[in-house]
């Protein structure tokens, strides 16, 4: 890219990279943008371990919709002496009290409660009797809280996305590498039964060599976005009023990235993104007399990612239209293909067939499901059933794995590099959309560690 093109790109990139607006002739800002797009990490937090913690002491920040679910996932862990909830924080007193009422069923003494203003959460992060911060707040707080937690000696597990500007992505990596604290984005879909089954089949060689995958977050959220109370201060719709791209990459991207060994033998090389026109959310806003009618985000965003080893990923984002929920969960290999929603499996025959192929019938599909089901779901069958409120049990599996890794002093299933890689596609998609779907190079967030072939931690039995 020549200097003239880069300057034009830099001026438009500032909004998406977390930089104050600037003129294209401002060399200082130009250099700052170039640094964000081209810098590299040390890579010294890969495989990070910490001292064993027999009972993980937890502080929860955010007692809204997500926090109210996550606290329930701790019941079994508390009852079996693997964890305890020390403190809960939220803006609203009634929300922390509601979570504490549930907590007392498993932990009679309850937790210390913090509420009343937007800085109370800092008191939780500063306590010396907490090992792990769980962050379940609006997106704009995720990076700030994660950084503050690590700076105060805490391991951090944060809801998705962990960052939505490139500047914040780099801050997270640099802080995790310096403090040597775990920083995990809690991407629950990586812990779902279907995704773990597919991952196990890939590891066992059923799919051969992978060439392509597809993931998505297709979920009609119009009612939620427009409701005056569902999201505190309607924080979520405000992102749709000022940006255009894929704001929620990780539900689709996390699992397929693990299928493709992203960060463990391969990584993203470049991104191309395109958004459709916007119509559905603004029409709904007008129908329900909402003031939020000036929507910038298109109804459908499609982002394409090419990896260093030549594999491709298609990622879609649509929370505006009335389509049934779908994460796609498609993976294509030289020996097999899987598509989700509904889950279907194809296995190559020895001989080529005319006119396409057929999915496995129900009996053969069940045989593969039984043979290759991830042992974790069999091991935790009762607990998963008891915690189905957590998105069918995957929330419980995620929290179980997080706490047990800390109990045993093991690397976490999702590390800071995974967390940032999956989240960074948001600002990169916005930048590509703004540049008429230009190809955008993905920075090396791994410090070159992606080149070392490793098996994903998700396949460990712990």
Coordinates of C-alpha atoms in Angstrom, one line a residue:
X1 CA 0.0 0.0 0.0
X2 CA 1.5 3.4 -1.0
X3 CA 1.6 6.3 1.4
X4 CA -1.3 8.2 -0.3
X5 CA -3.6 5.2 0.0
X6 CA -2.5 4.5 3.5
X7 CA -3.2 8.1 4.6
X8 CA -6.7 7.9 3.1
X9 CA -7.3 4.6 4.9
X10 CA -5.9 6.0 8.2
X11 CA -8.2 8.9 8.3
X12 CA -11.3 6.6 7.9
X13 CA -9.8 3.9 10.2
X14 CA -9.5 6.1 13.3
X15 CA -13.1 5.5 14.4
X16 CA -12.8 1.7 14.3
X17 CA -9.4 1.5 15.9
X18 CA -10.2 3.4 19.0
X19 CA -8.2 6.6 18.0
X20 CA -9.4 10.2 18.3
X21 CA -10.3 11.6 14.9
X22 CA -7.5 13.2 13.0
X23 CA -6.6 14.8 9.7
X24 CA -4.9 12.7 7.0
X25 CA -1.9 15.1 7.1
X26 CA -1.3 14.5 10.8
X27 CA 1.8 12.3 10.7
X28 CA 1.7 11.5 14.4
X29 CA -1.8 10.0 14.2
X30 CA -0.9 8.3 10.9
X31 CA 2.0 6.6 12.6
X32 CA -0.3 5.5 15.5
X33 CA -2.7 3.9 13.1
X34 CA 0.0 2.1 11.2
X35 CA 1.4 0.8 14.5
X36 CA -1.9 -0.7 15.5
X37 CA -2.2 -2.5 12.2
X38 CA 1.4 -3.8 12.1
X39 CA 2.6 -4.4 15.6
X40 CA 3.2 -7.8 17.1
X41 CA 2.9 -9.4 20.6
X42 CA 5.6 -11.2 22.6
X43 CA 3.7 -14.5 22.8
X44 CA 4.8 -15.3 26.3
X45 CA 1.3 -15.9 27.7
X46 CA 0.7 -18.9 25.5
X47 CA 0.4 -22.0 27.7
X48 CA 0.3 -19.8 30.7
X49 CA 0.0 -21.6 34.1
X50 CA -0.5 -20.2 37.6
X51 CA -0.3 -21.7 41.0
X52 CA -3.0 -24.2 41.9
X53 CA -6.0 -22.6 43.7
X54 CA -7.8 -25.3 45.7
X55 CA -10.9 -23.1 46.1
X56 CA -11.2 -20.3 43.6
X57 CA -12.5 -17.1 45.2
X58 CA -14.7 -15.3 42.7
X59 CA -15.9 -11.7 42.3
X60 CA -18.8 -11.1 39.8
X61 CA -19.1 -7.7 38.1
X62 CA -22.4 -7.3 36.4
X63 CA -25.7 -8.7 37.8
X64 CA -27.9 -8.2 34.8
X65 CA -29.2 -10.8 32.3
X66 CA -26.0 -12.6 31.9
X67 CA -24.7 -12.4 35.4
X68 CA -28.0 -13.8 36.7
X69 CA -27.4 -16.9 34.6
X70 CA -23.7 -17.3 35.2
X71 CA -24.0 -17.3 39.0
X72 CA -26.3 -20.4 38.7
X73 CA -23.5 -22.2 37.0
X74 CA -21.4 -22.1 40.2
X75 CA -23.9 -24.0 42.4
X76 CA -22.3 -27.4 41.9
X77 CA -18.8 -26.0 42.1
X78 CA -19.5 -24.3 45.4
X79 CA -21.2 -27.3 46.8
X80 CA -18.2 -29.4 45.9
X81 CA -15.7 -27.0 47.4
X82 CA -14.1 -25.9 44.1
X83 CA -15.2 -22.3 44.3
X84 CA -16.9 -19.6 46.3
X85 CA -18.4 -16.3 45.4
X86 CA -16.9 -13.5 47.5
X87 CA -18.4 -10.4 46.0
X88 CA -21.0 -9.2 43.5
X89 CA -21.2 -5.8 42.0
X90 CA -23.7 -3.9 39.8
X91 CA -25.0 -0.4 39.3
X92 CA -28.4 -1.4 40.8
X93 CA -28.8 -2.7 44.4
X94 CA -31.8 -4.8 43.5
X95 CA -29.9 -6.8 41.0
X96 CA -27.0 -7.7 43.3
X97 CA -29.6 -8.6 46.0
X98 CA -31.4 -10.9 43.5
X99 CA -28.2 -12.7 42.7
X100 CA -27.3 -13.0 46.4
X101 CA -30.7 -14.6 47.1
X102 CA -29.9 -17.4 44.6
X103 CA -26.3 -17.7 45.9
X104 CA -27.4 -18.3 49.5
X105 CA -29.0 -21.6 48.4
X106 CA -25.6 -23.0 47.7
X107 CA -23.5 -20.7 49.8
X108 CA -25.5 -19.7 52.9
X109 CA -23.3 -16.8 53.9
X110 CA -23.8 -15.1 50.6
X111 CA -21.5 -12.6 49.2
X112 CA -20.4 -9.0 49.9
X113 CA -22.5 -6.7 47.7
X114 CA -21.4 -3.5 45.9
X115 CA -23.8 -1.2 44.1
X116 CA -24.8 2.4 43.7
X117 CA -22.4 4.0 41.3
X118 CA -20.3 3.1 38.2
X119 CA -17.1 2.8 40.2
X120 CA -18.2 0.4 42.9
X121 CA -16.8 -2.5 40.8
X122 CA -13.3 -1.3 41.3
X123 CA -13.6 -2.2 45.0
X124 CA -14.2 -5.8 44.0
X125 CA -11.1 -5.8 41.7
X126 CA -9.0 -4.3 44.5
X127 CA -9.9 -6.9 47.2
X128 CA -7.1 -9.2 48.2
X129 CA -9.3 -12.2 48.9
X130 CA -10.4 -12.7 45.2
X131 CA -8.6 -14.8 42.7
X132 CA -10.9 -14.5 39.7
X133 CA -13.1 -11.7 38.2
X134 CA -16.1 -12.7 36.2
X135 CA -17.1 -9.7 34.0
X136 CA -20.7 -9.7 32.6
X137 CA -21.3 -6.0 31.9
X138 CA -22.1 -4.0 28.7
X139 CA -19.5 -4.3 26.0
X140 CA -17.9 -0.9 26.5
X141 CA -16.8 -1.9 30.0
X142 CA -15.2 -5.2 29.1
X143 CA -11.7 -4.1 28.3
X144 CA -11.5 -1.5 31.0
X145 CA -12.5 -4.0 33.7
X146 CA -10.3 -6.8 32.4
X147 CA -7.3 -4.5 32.4
X148 CA -8.0 -3.2 35.9
X149 CA -8.5 -6.7 37.2
X150 CA -5.2 -8.0 35.8
X151 CA -3.4 -4.9 37.1
X152 CA -4.8 -5.7 40.6
X153 CA -3.5 -9.2 40.5
X154 CA -6.6 -11.0 39.4
X155 CA -7.3 -13.6 36.8
X156 CA -10.1 -12.5 34.4
X157 CA -12.9 -14.2 32.6
X158 CA -14.9 -11.8 30.6
X159 CA -18.1 -12.0 28.6
X160 CA -18.0 -11.5 24.8
X161 CA -16.6 -9.6 23.1
X162 CA -13.6 -8.9 25.2
X163 CA -12.7 -5.8 23.1
X164 CA -14.2 -4.0 20.1
X165 CA -11.3 -1.7 19.0
X166 CA -7.8 -2.7 18.0
X167 CA -6.3 -0.4 20.5
X168 CA -8.1 -2.3 23.3
X169 CA -7.0 -5.6 21.8
X170 CA -3.4 -4.6 22.1
X171 CA -3.9 -3.3 25.6
X172 CA -5.3 -6.7 26.7
X173 CA -2.4 -8.7 25.2
X174 CA 0.3 -6.4 26.5
X175 CA -1.2 -6.4 30.1
X176 CA -1.7 -10.2 30.1
X177 CA 1.8 -10.8 28.9
X178 CA 3.3 -8.3 31.5
X179 CA 1.2 -9.4 34.5
X180 CA 1.1 -13.1 33.6
X181 CA -2.5 -13.3 34.6
X182 CA -5.1 -15.4 32.8
X183 CA -7.4 -13.4 30.6
X184 CA -10.2 -15.5 29.1
X185 CA -13.1 -14.5 27.0
X186 CA -16.1 -16.7 28.0
X187 CA -17.2 -17.9 24.6
X188 CA -19.7 -20.5 25.7
X189 CA -20.5 -21.9 22.2
X190 CA -17.0 -23.6 22.2
X191 CA -18.3 -25.7 25.1
X192 CA -21.6 -26.8 23.4
X193 CA -22.2 -30.5 22.8
X194 CA -22.4 -30.3 19.0
X195 CA -19.3 -28.2 18.7
X196 CA -17.3 -30.4 21.0
X197 CA -18.5 -33.5 19.1
X198 CA -17.4 -32.0 15.7
X199 CA -14.0 -30.9 17.3
X200 CA -13.4 -34.4 18.5
X201 CA -14.2 -35.9 15.1
X202 CA -11.8 -33.5 13.4
X203 CA -9.1 -34.5 15.9
X204 CA -9.8 -38.2 15.2
X205 CA -9.3 -37.6 11.5
X206 CA -12.9 -38.1 10.4
X207 CA -12.8 -34.9 8.3
X208 CA -9.4 -35.3 6.8
X209 CA -7.8 -31.9 5.9
X210 CA -10.0 -28.9 6.5
X211 CA -10.5 -26.3 3.7
X212 CA -13.5 -24.1 4.7
X213 CA -15.8 -23.3 7.6
X214 CA -18.9 -21.1 8.3
X215 CA -20.1 -19.6 11.5
X216 CA -22.7 -17.0 12.4
X217 CA -24.8 -15.1 14.9
X218 CA -28.2 -15.0 13.4
X219 CA -30.7 -14.1 16.1
X220 CA -33.8 -11.9 16.0
X221 CA -33.0 -9.4 18.7
X222 CA -35.3 -6.5 17.6
X223 CA -37.6 -6.9 20.6
X224 CA -34.7 -7.0 23.0
X225 CA -32.9 -4.1 21.4
X226 CA -35.9 -1.8 21.4
X227 CA -37.2 -2.7 24.8
X228 CA -36.6 0.1 27.3
X229 CA -35.6 -2.2 30.2
X230 CA -34.1 -5.4 28.8
X231 CA -30.6 -3.9 28.3
X232 CA -29.7 -1.4 31.0
X233 CA -30.0 2.1 29.4
X234 CA -30.6 0.3 26.0
X235 CA -26.8 0.1 25.7
X236 CA -26.8 -2.6 23.0
X237 CA -28.9 -0.8 20.3
X238 CA -26.6 2.2 20.6
X239 CA -23.8 0.3 18.8
X240 CA -26.2 -0.2 15.9
X241 CA -26.8 3.5 15.6
X242 CA -23.2 4.5 15.0
X243 CA -21.3 1.5 13.5
X244 CA -21.6 -1.0 10.6
X245 CA -19.9 -4.4 10.6
X246 CA -20.0 -7.6 12.5
X247 CA -20.4 -6.7 16.2
X248 CA -20.8 -10.2 17.6
X249 CA -18.2 -12.4 15.9
X250 CA -17.3 -15.0 18.5
X251 CA -20.3 -17.3 18.8
X252 CA -19.7 -18.4 15.2
X253 CA -16.0 -17.8 15.0
X254 CA -14.8 -19.3 18.2
X255 CA -15.7 -23.0 17.5
X256 CA -14.6 -22.9 13.8
X257 CA -11.3 -21.3 14.8
X258 CA -10.7 -24.2 17.2
X259 CA -11.6 -26.7 14.4
X260 CA -9.0 -25.0 12.2
X261 CA -6.2 -24.8 14.8
X262 CA -6.2 -21.0 14.7
X263 CA -3.4 -19.8 17.0
X264 CA -2.1 -23.4 17.1
X265 CA -0.6 -24.0 13.6
X266 CA -2.6 -21.4 11.6
X267 CA -3.9 -17.9 12.0
X268 CA -6.0 -15.3 10.2
X269 CA -4.3 -13.5 7.3
X270 CA -6.8 -11.0 5.9
X271 CA -10.4 -10.0 6.2
X272 CA -13.1 -8.8 3.7
X273 CA -16.4 -7.6 4.9
X274 CA -19.7 -6.4 3.4
X275 CA -23.0 -5.2 4.9
X276 CA -26.4 -5.2 3.3
X277 CA -28.7 -2.1 3.5
X278 CA -30.4 -1.5 6.8
X279 CA -34.2 -1.8 6.9
X280 CA -35.6 -4.2 9.4
X281 CA -34.5 -2.7 12.7
X282 CA -35.5 0.9 11.8
X283 CA -38.9 -0.3 10.5
X284 CA -39.5 -2.0 13.8
X285 CA -38.4 1.1 15.7
X286 CA -40.9 3.3 13.8
X287 CA -43.6 0.7 14.4
X288 CA -43.1 0.8 18.1
X289 CA -42.5 4.6 18.3
X290 CA -38.9 4.1 19.4
X291 CA -36.6 7.1 19.1
X292 CA -33.8 4.8 17.8
X293 CA -34.7 4.9 14.1
X294 CA -31.4 6.1 12.6
X295 CA -29.7 2.8 12.4
X296 CA -26.3 2.5 10.7
X297 CA -25.6 -1.2 10.9
X298 CA -26.8 -3.2 7.9
X299 CA -29.3 -6.0 8.4
X300 CA -26.8 -8.6 7.3
X301 CA -23.0 -8.5 7.5
X302 CA -20.9 -11.1 5.8
X303 CA -17.2 -11.3 6.6
X304 CA -14.7 -13.5 4.8
X305 CA -11.5 -14.5 6.4
X306 CA -8.5 -16.2 4.7
X307 CA -6.0 -18.0 6.9
X308 CA -2.2 -18.1 6.5
X309 CA -2.5 -21.8 5.3
X310 CA -5.2 -20.9 2.8
X311 CA -8.3 -22.0 4.6
X312 CA -11.4 -19.8 4.4
X313 CA -14.1 -18.8 6.9
X314 CA -17.4 -17.2 6.1
X315 CA -18.9 -15.3 9.1
X316 CA -22.4 -13.8 9.2
X317 CA -24.1 -11.4 11.6
X318 CA -27.8 -10.6 11.6
X319 CA -29.8 -9.5 14.7
X320 CA -32.3 -7.3 12.7
X321 CA -34.5 -9.7 10.8
X322 CA -37.0 -12.4 11.8
X323 CA -34.9 -15.4 10.8
X324 CA -34.7 -18.4 13.1
X325 CA -31.7 -18.7 15.3
X326 CA -28.6 -20.1 13.5
X327 CA -24.9 -20.3 14.1
X328 CA -24.3 -22.3 10.9
X329 CA -21.5 -24.4 12.4
X330 CA -20.4 -25.6 9.0
X331 CA -17.0 -27.3 8.5
X332 CA -15.7 -28.8 5.2
X333 CA -12.9 -31.3 4.9
X334 CA -11.5 -33.7 2.4
X335 CA -13.3 -36.6 4.0
X336 CA -16.5 -35.2 5.6
X337 CA -18.8 -32.2 5.9
X338 CA -20.9 -31.0 8.8
X339 CA -23.7 -28.4 8.8
X340 CA -25.6 -27.2 11.8
X341 CA -29.2 -26.1 12.4
X342 CA -30.2 -28.8 12.1
X343 CA -27.0 -30.8 12.6
X344 CA -26.2 -33.0 9.6
X345 CA -23.2 -35.0 8.7
X346 CA -21.8 -36.3 5.4
X347 CA -19.0 -38.8 5.1
X348 CA -17.2 -39.3 1.7
X349 CA -17.6 -42.7 0.1
X350 CA -14.6 -44.5 -1.4
X351 CA -16.0 -44.0 -4.9
X352 CA -17.3 -40.7 -6.3
X353 CA -21.0 -40.5 -6.9
X354 CA -23.1 -38.8 -9.6
X355 CA -25.1 -35.7 -8.8
X356 CA -24.0 -34.7 -5.4
X357 CA -24.4 -36.6 -2.1
X358 CA -26.8 -37.3 0.7
X359 CA -26.5 -36.6 4.4
X360 CA -26.1 -39.6 6.7
X361 CA -29.5 -41.1 7.7
X362 CA -30.6 -40.8 11.3
X363 CA -29.2 -44.2 12.4
X364 CA -25.7 -43.6 10.9
X365 CA -25.7 -40.0 12.2
X366 CA -26.4 -41.4 15.7
X367 CA -23.6 -43.9 15.4
X368 CA -21.1 -41.1 14.7
X369 CA -22.6 -39.0 17.5
X370 CA -22.2 -41.9 20.0
X371 CA -18.7 -42.9 18.8
X372 CA -17.2 -39.5 18.7
X373 CA -19.1 -37.6 21.4
X374 CA -16.7 -35.5 23.5
X375 CA -16.1 -37.4 26.8
X376 CA -16.7 -34.2 28.7
X377 CA -20.4 -34.3 28.0
X378 CA -20.6 -37.9 29.1
X379 CA -18.6 -37.2 32.2
X380 CA -20.9 -34.2 33.2
X381 CA -24.2 -35.6 32.0
X382 CA -26.0 -35.1 35.3
X383 CA -24.6 -31.6 36.0
X384 CA -25.4 -30.5 32.4
X385 CA -28.9 -31.7 32.7
X386 CA -29.3 -29.9 36.0
X387 CA -28.0 -26.7 34.5
X388 CA -29.9 -26.6 31.2
X389 CA -30.9 -23.0 31.9
X390 CA -27.3 -22.1 30.9
X391 CA -27.9 -22.4 27.2
X392 CA -28.6 -26.1 27.2
X393 CA -25.7 -26.8 29.6
X394 CA -22.8 -25.2 27.7
X395 CA -22.6 -22.4 30.2
X396 CA -22.0 -24.9 33.0
X397 CA -19.4 -26.8 31.0
X398 CA -17.6 -23.5 30.4
X399 CA -17.6 -22.4 34.0
X400 CA -16.7 -25.9 35.2
X401 CA -13.7 -26.0 32.9
X402 CA -12.5 -22.5 33.9
X403 CA -12.6 -23.3 37.6
X404 CA -11.1 -26.8 37.4
X405 CA -8.2 -25.5 35.3
X406 CA -7.5 -22.9 38.0
X407 CA -7.9 -25.6 40.7
X408 CA -5.3 -27.7 39.0
X409 CA -2.9 -24.9 37.8
X410 CA -3.5 -25.7 34.1
X411 CA -3.6 -23.4 31.1
X412 CA -7.2 -22.3 30.3
X413 CA -9.1 -23.6 27.3
X414 CA -9.3 -20.1 25.8
X415 CA -6.3 -17.8 26.3
X416 CA -5.8 -14.1 25.8
X417 CA -4.6 -14.6 22.2
X418 CA -7.7 -16.6 21.2
X419 CA -9.9 -14.0 23.0
X420 CA -8.3 -11.1 21.1
X421 CA -8.1 -12.8 17.7
X422 CA -11.8 -13.6 17.7
X423 CA -12.8 -10.2 19.0
X424 CA -10.6 -8.2 16.6
X425 CA -12.6 -9.3 13.6
X426 CA -15.2 -6.7 14.7
X427 CA -13.1 -3.5 14.2
X428 CA -11.5 -5.1 11.1
X429 CA -14.9 -5.8 9.6
X430 CA -16.0 -2.2 10.3
X431 CA -12.9 -0.9 8.6
X432 CA -13.4 -3.2 5.6
X433 CA -17.1 -2.1 5.2
X434 CA -16.1 1.5 5.4
X435 CA -13.6 1.0 2.6
X436 CA -16.0 -0.6 0.1
X437 CA -15.1 -4.1 1.3
X438 CA -11.4 -3.6 1.0
X439 CA -9.1 -6.5 2.1
X440 CA -7.7 -5.7 5.6
X441 CA -4.6 -7.5 6.9
X442 CA -5.0 -9.1 10.4
X443 CA -2.2 -8.1 12.8
X444 CA -0.2 -10.9 14.4
X445 CA -1.7 -10.9 17.8
X446 CA 0.1 -14.1 18.8
X447 CA 3.7 -12.9 18.5
X448 CA 4.4 -15.7 16.0
X449 CA 3.4 -18.5 18.4
X450 CA 0.6 -19.5 15.9
X451 CA 3.3 -21.2 13.8
X452 CA 3.8 -23.9 16.4
X453 CA 1.4 -26.8 15.9
X454 CA -0.5 -27.7 19.1
X455 CA -3.6 -29.6 20.0
X456 CA -6.4 -27.4 21.4
X457 CA -6.8 -27.4 25.1
X458 CA -10.5 -28.2 24.7
X459 CA -9.6 -31.9 24.1
X460 CA -7.9 -32.4 27.5
X461 CA -9.6 -34.5 30.1
X462 CA -9.4 -32.6 33.4

